[in-house]
XYZ file of C-alpha atoms in Angstrom:
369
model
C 30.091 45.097 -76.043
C 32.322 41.778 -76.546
C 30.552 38.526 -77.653
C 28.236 37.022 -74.825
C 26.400 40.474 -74.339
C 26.047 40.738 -78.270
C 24.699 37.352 -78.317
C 22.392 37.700 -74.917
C 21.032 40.925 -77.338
C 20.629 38.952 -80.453
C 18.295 36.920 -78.665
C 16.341 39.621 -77.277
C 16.030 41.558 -80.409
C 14.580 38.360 -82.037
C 11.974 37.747 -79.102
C 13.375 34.807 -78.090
C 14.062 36.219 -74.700
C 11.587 38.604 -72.717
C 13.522 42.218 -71.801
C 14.906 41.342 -68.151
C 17.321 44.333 -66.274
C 18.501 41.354 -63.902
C 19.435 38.986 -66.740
C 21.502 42.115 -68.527
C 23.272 42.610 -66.040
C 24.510 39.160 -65.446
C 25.141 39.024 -69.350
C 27.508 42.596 -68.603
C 28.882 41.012 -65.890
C 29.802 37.369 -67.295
C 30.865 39.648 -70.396
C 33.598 41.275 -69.050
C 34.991 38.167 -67.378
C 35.037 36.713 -71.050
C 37.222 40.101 -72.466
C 39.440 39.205 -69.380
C 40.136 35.548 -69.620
C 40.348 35.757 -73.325
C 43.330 38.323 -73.429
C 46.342 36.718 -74.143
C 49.288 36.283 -71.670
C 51.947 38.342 -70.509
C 55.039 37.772 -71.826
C 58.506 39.128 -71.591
C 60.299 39.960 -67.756
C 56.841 40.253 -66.017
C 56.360 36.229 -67.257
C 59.812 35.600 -66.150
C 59.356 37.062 -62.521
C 56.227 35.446 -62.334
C 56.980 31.784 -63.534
C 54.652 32.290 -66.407
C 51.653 32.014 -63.978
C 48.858 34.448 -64.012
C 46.466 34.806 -60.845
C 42.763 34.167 -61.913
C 40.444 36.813 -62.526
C 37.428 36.621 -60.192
C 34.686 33.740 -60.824
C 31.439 34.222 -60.438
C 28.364 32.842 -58.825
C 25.051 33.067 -60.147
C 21.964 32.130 -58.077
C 18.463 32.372 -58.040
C 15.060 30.370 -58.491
C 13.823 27.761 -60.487
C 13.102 29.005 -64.356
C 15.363 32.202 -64.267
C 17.447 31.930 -67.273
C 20.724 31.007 -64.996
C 21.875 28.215 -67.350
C 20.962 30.230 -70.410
C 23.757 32.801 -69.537
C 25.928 30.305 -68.716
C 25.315 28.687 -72.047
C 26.326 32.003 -73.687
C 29.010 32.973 -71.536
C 31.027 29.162 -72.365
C 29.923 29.242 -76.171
C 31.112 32.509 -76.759
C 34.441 32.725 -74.444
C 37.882 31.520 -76.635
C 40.297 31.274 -73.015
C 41.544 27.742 -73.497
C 41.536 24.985 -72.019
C 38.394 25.298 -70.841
C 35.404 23.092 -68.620
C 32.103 22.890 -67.862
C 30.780 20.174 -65.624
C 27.656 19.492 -64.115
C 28.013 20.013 -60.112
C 27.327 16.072 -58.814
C 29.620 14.674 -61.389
C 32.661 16.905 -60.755
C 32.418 16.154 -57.091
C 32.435 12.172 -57.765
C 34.914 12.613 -60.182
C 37.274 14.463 -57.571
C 36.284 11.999 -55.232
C 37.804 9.428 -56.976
C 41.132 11.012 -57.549
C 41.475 11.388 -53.990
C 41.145 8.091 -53.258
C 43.283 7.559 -55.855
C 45.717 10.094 -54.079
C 45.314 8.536 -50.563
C 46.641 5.128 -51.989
C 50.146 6.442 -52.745
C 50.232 6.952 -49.120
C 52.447 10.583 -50.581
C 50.623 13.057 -47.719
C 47.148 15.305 -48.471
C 45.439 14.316 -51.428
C 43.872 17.223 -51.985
C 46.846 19.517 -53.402
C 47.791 16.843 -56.115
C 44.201 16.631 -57.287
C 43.995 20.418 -57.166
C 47.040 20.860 -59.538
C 46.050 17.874 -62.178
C 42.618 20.069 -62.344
C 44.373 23.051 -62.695
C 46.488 21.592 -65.176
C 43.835 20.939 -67.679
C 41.367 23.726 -67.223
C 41.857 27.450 -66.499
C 38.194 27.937 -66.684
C 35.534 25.715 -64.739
C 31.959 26.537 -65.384
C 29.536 24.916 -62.955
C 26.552 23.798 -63.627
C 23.618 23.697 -60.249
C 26.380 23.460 -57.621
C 24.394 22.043 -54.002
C 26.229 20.713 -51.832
C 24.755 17.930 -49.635
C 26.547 15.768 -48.136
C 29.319 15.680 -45.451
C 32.227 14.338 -47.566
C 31.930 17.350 -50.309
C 31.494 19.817 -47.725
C 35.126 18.524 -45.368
C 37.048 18.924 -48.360
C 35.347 22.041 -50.902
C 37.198 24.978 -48.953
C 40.451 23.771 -49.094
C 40.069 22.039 -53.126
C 38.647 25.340 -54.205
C 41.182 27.773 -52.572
C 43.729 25.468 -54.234
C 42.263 25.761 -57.449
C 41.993 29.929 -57.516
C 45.642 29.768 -55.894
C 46.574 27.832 -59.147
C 44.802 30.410 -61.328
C 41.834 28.681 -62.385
C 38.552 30.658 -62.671
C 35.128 29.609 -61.400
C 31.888 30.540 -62.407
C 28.778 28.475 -61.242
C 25.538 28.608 -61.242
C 22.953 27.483 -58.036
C 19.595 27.947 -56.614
C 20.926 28.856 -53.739
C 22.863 31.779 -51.974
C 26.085 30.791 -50.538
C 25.140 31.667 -47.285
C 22.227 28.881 -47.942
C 24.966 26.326 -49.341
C 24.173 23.121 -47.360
C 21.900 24.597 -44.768
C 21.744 22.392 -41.630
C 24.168 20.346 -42.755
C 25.654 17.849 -40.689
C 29.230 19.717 -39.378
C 28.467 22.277 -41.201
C 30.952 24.832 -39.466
C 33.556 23.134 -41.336
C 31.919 24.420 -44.445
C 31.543 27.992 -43.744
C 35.543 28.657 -44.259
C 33.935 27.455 -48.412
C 31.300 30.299 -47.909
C 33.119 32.994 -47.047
C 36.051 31.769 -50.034
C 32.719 31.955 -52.708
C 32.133 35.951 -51.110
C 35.702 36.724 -51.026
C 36.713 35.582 -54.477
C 34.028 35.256 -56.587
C 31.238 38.118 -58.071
C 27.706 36.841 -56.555
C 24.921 37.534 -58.928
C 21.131 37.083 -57.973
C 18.238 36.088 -60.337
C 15.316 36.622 -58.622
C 12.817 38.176 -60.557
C 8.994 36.991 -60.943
C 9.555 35.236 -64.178
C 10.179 31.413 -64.391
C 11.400 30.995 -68.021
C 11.479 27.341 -67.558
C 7.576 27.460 -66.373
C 6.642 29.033 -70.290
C 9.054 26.427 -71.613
C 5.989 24.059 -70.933
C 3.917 26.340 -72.306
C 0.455 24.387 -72.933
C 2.144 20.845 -72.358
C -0.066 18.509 -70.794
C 1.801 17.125 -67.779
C -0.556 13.776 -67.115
C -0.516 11.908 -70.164
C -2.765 8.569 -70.687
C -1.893 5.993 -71.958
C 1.801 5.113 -71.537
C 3.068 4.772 -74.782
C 5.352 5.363 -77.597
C 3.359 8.772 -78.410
C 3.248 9.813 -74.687
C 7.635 8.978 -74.436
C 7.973 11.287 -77.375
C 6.236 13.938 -75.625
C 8.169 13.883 -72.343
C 10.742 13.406 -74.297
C 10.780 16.835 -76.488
C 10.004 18.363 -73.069
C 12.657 16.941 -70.755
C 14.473 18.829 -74.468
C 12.858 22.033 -74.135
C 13.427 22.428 -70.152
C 17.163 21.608 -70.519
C 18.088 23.106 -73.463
C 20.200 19.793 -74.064
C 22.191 19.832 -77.633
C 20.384 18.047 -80.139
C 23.325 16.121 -81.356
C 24.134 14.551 -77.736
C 20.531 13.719 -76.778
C 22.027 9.708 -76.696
C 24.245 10.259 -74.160
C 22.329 12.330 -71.056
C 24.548 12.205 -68.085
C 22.715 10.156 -64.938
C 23.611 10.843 -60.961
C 23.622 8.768 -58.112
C 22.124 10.272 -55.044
C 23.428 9.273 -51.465
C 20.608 8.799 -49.384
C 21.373 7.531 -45.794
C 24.190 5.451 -46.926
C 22.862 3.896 -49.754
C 22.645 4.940 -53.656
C 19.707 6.069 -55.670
C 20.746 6.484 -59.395
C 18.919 8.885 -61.345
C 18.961 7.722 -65.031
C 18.793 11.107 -66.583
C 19.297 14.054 -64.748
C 20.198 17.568 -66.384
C 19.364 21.113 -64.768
C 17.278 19.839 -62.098
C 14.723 17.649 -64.543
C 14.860 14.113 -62.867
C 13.228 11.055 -65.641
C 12.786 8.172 -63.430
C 9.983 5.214 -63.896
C 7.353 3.845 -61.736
C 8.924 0.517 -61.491
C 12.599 2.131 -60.437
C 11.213 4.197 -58.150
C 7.871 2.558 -56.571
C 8.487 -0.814 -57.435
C 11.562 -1.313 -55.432
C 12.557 -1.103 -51.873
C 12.089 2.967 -51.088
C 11.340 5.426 -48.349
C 10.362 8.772 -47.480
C 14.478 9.409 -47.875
C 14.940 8.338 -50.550
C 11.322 10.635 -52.111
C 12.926 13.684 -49.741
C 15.977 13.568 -51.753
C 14.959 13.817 -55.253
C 12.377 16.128 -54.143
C 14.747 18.432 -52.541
C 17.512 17.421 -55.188
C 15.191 17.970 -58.287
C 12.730 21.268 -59.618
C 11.178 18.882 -61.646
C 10.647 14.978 -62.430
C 9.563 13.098 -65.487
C 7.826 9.642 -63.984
C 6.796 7.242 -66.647
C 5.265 3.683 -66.674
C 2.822 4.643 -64.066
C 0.097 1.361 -63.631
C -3.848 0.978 -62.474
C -3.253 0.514 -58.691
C -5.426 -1.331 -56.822
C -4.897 -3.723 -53.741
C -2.832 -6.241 -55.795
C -0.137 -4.029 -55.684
C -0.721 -2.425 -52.531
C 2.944 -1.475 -51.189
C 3.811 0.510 -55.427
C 0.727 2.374 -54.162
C 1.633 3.214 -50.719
C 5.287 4.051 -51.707
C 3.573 5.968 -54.810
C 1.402 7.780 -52.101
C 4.877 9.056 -50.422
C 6.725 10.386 -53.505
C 3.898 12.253 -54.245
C 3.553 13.792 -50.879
C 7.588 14.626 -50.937
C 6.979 16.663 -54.615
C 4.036 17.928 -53.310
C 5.240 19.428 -50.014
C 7.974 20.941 -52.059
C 6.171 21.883 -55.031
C 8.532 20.054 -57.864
C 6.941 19.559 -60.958
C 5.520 16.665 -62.289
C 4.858 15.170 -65.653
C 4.050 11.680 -66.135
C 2.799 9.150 -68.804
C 0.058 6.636 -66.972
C -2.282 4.013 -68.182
C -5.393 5.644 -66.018
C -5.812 9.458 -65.166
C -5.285 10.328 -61.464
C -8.968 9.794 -60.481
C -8.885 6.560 -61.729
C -5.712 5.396 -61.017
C -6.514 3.645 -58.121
C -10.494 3.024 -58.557
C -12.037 -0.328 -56.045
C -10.881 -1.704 -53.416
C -9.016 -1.837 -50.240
C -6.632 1.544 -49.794
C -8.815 3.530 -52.414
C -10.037 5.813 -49.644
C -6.858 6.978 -48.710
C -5.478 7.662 -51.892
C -8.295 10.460 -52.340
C -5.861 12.850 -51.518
C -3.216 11.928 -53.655
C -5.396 12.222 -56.636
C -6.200 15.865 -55.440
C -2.518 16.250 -54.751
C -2.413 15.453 -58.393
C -5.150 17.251 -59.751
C -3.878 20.308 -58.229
C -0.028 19.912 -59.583
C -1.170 20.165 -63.178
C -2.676 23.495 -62.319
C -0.946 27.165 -62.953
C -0.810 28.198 -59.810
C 1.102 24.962 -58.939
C 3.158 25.178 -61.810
C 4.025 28.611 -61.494
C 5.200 28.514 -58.137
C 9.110 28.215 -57.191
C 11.030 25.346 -56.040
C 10.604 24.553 -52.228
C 13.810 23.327 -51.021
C 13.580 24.704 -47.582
C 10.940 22.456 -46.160
């Protein structure tokens, strides 16, 4: 037993992780890729023959629901594995950052793009760790397969985490056959690992946290706050400098100002009082397992269109069950109290009532619907 499985048992032992067979096993498995990467290189005629290069010992990819304890393991596995250099990288910001080189690429006018970027990646990482990879949009999915096979050629290793199985990698997607050569690479090269037990780690996490809080507020920030924290597990010494995303949605950008392992923070006036649709609500409702909202207002006729866009993003969460914790000045049932447009926002305020229960709370991410 090498490091991360010593560690994974250390935090068992204390109670600060349930016994869970699945989870062992993924601690055994990313274990063993740690005693691999971390034994030093050949030297001597086999180096010579070879040109120094070593092929890359198999990645692996690590799936399952919401609240599983995938990002825990990963934690362990990069914290506890010496190979140098090393990277880990949430998903959406690796992709935009190879996006970018390419373009850089294309200018020099030098032929495909993609094997230059390729080797400068390669050249500063021989491990990437992936945080949440989802793919969902066209231009990742033309170019994955060939960047990724170029990357393993090179010797780097993957290991990723997702909420989906590869064969569900961008389901429906728009040309999606020219994505399937990227499936059958993530089967063929890489270890797939499920989580998908009954327990949703991230759900205790929570634990008794009230996830309507009135009024907004200093004390009601602090509190969403320590649990955007606690569902993360974000390092306390670089909680100034969360990363952000930018969705594409239909052409256009939605930036996310904090988003980290599926938690979404967003507030009212970002994303109700501006110019959205049920696209843009579909997105971050597919995109995210959970979403902070904050600055949420008394609605009323006098700001009729927040409401009605309010309305939709609640529906979109709804339908696919992400959770919700918010800091308002009213509770739902009197959010929206007199006047025209308070009959039809009856439902929301059950849709409401209803996501702060267990039952809603305890049930998985919909990303299917």
């Amino acid at each position: 037993m090498t490091k991360v499985l010593t560690a994974y048992e250390a935090l068992v032992a204390a109670g600060e992780l349930r016994p869970d067979p699945e989870q062992r096993a993924a601690a055994e498995q990313l274990d063993r890729l740690a005693s691999v990467l971390d034994q030093p290189a050949k030297t001597g005629l086999f180096a010579r023959l070879t040109g120094g290069k070593r092929a890359a010992p198999r990645g692996i990819y690590l799936w399952g629901d919401v609240g599983r304890g995938k990002s825990m393991l990963m934690d362990l596995f990069y914290a506890h594995i010496a190979a140098s250099p090393k990277r880990r990288v949430h998903f959406s910001e690796f992709m935009l950052e190879v996006h970018g080189r390419i373009a850089i690429e294309r200018r020099k006018e030098a032929g495909d793009p993609i094997a230059p970027v390729a080797a400068a990646i390669a050249a500063e990482a021989r491990l990437l760790a992936f945080d949440e990879m989802m793919v969902t949009n066209s231009p990742d999915a033309m170019i994955l397969s060939r960047l990724f096979t170029a990357l393993i050629e090179a010797g780097v290793t993957i290991v990723t985490t997702s909420n989906r199985a590869p064969a569900d990698l961008y389901k429906n997607g728009l040309n999606r056959e020219h994505f399937l050569p990227f499936i059958a690479l993530i089967e063929r090269r890489l270890d797939v690992l499920a989580l998908n037990g009954p327990v949703d780690y991230r759900r205790d996490r929570l634990g008794s946290q009230d996830t309507w809080l009135v009024p907004n507020g200093a004390e009601a920030t602090a509190q969403l706050s320590a649990a955007f924290f606690r569902l993360t597990d974000y390092p306390v010494e670089d909680r100034a400098h969360v990363p952000s995303e930018e969705l594409t949605v239909q052409g256009r950008t939605l930036h996310v100002p904090k988003s980290l392992k599926g938690v979404a923070v967003f507030s009212f006036k970002r994303l109700c009082g501006e110019a959205r649709g049920v696209a843009d609500y579909l997105a971050i409702a597919r995109r995210f397992h959970t979403v902070i909202l904050v600055g949420i207002p008394k609605l009323g006729p006098e700001n009729r269109n927040e409401a009605a866009r309010f309305v939709a993003l609640i529906d979109a969460l709804y339908e696919h069950k992400v959770k919700l914790l918010a800091a308002a000045d009213a509770q739902p049932d009197h959010l929206y109290e007199t006047g025209d447009g308070r009959f039809e926002f009856e439902r929301t305020v059950s849709r409401l009532e209803e996501m702060r229960s267990e039952d809603y709370l305890s049930a998985g991410h919909n990303t299917n619907c």
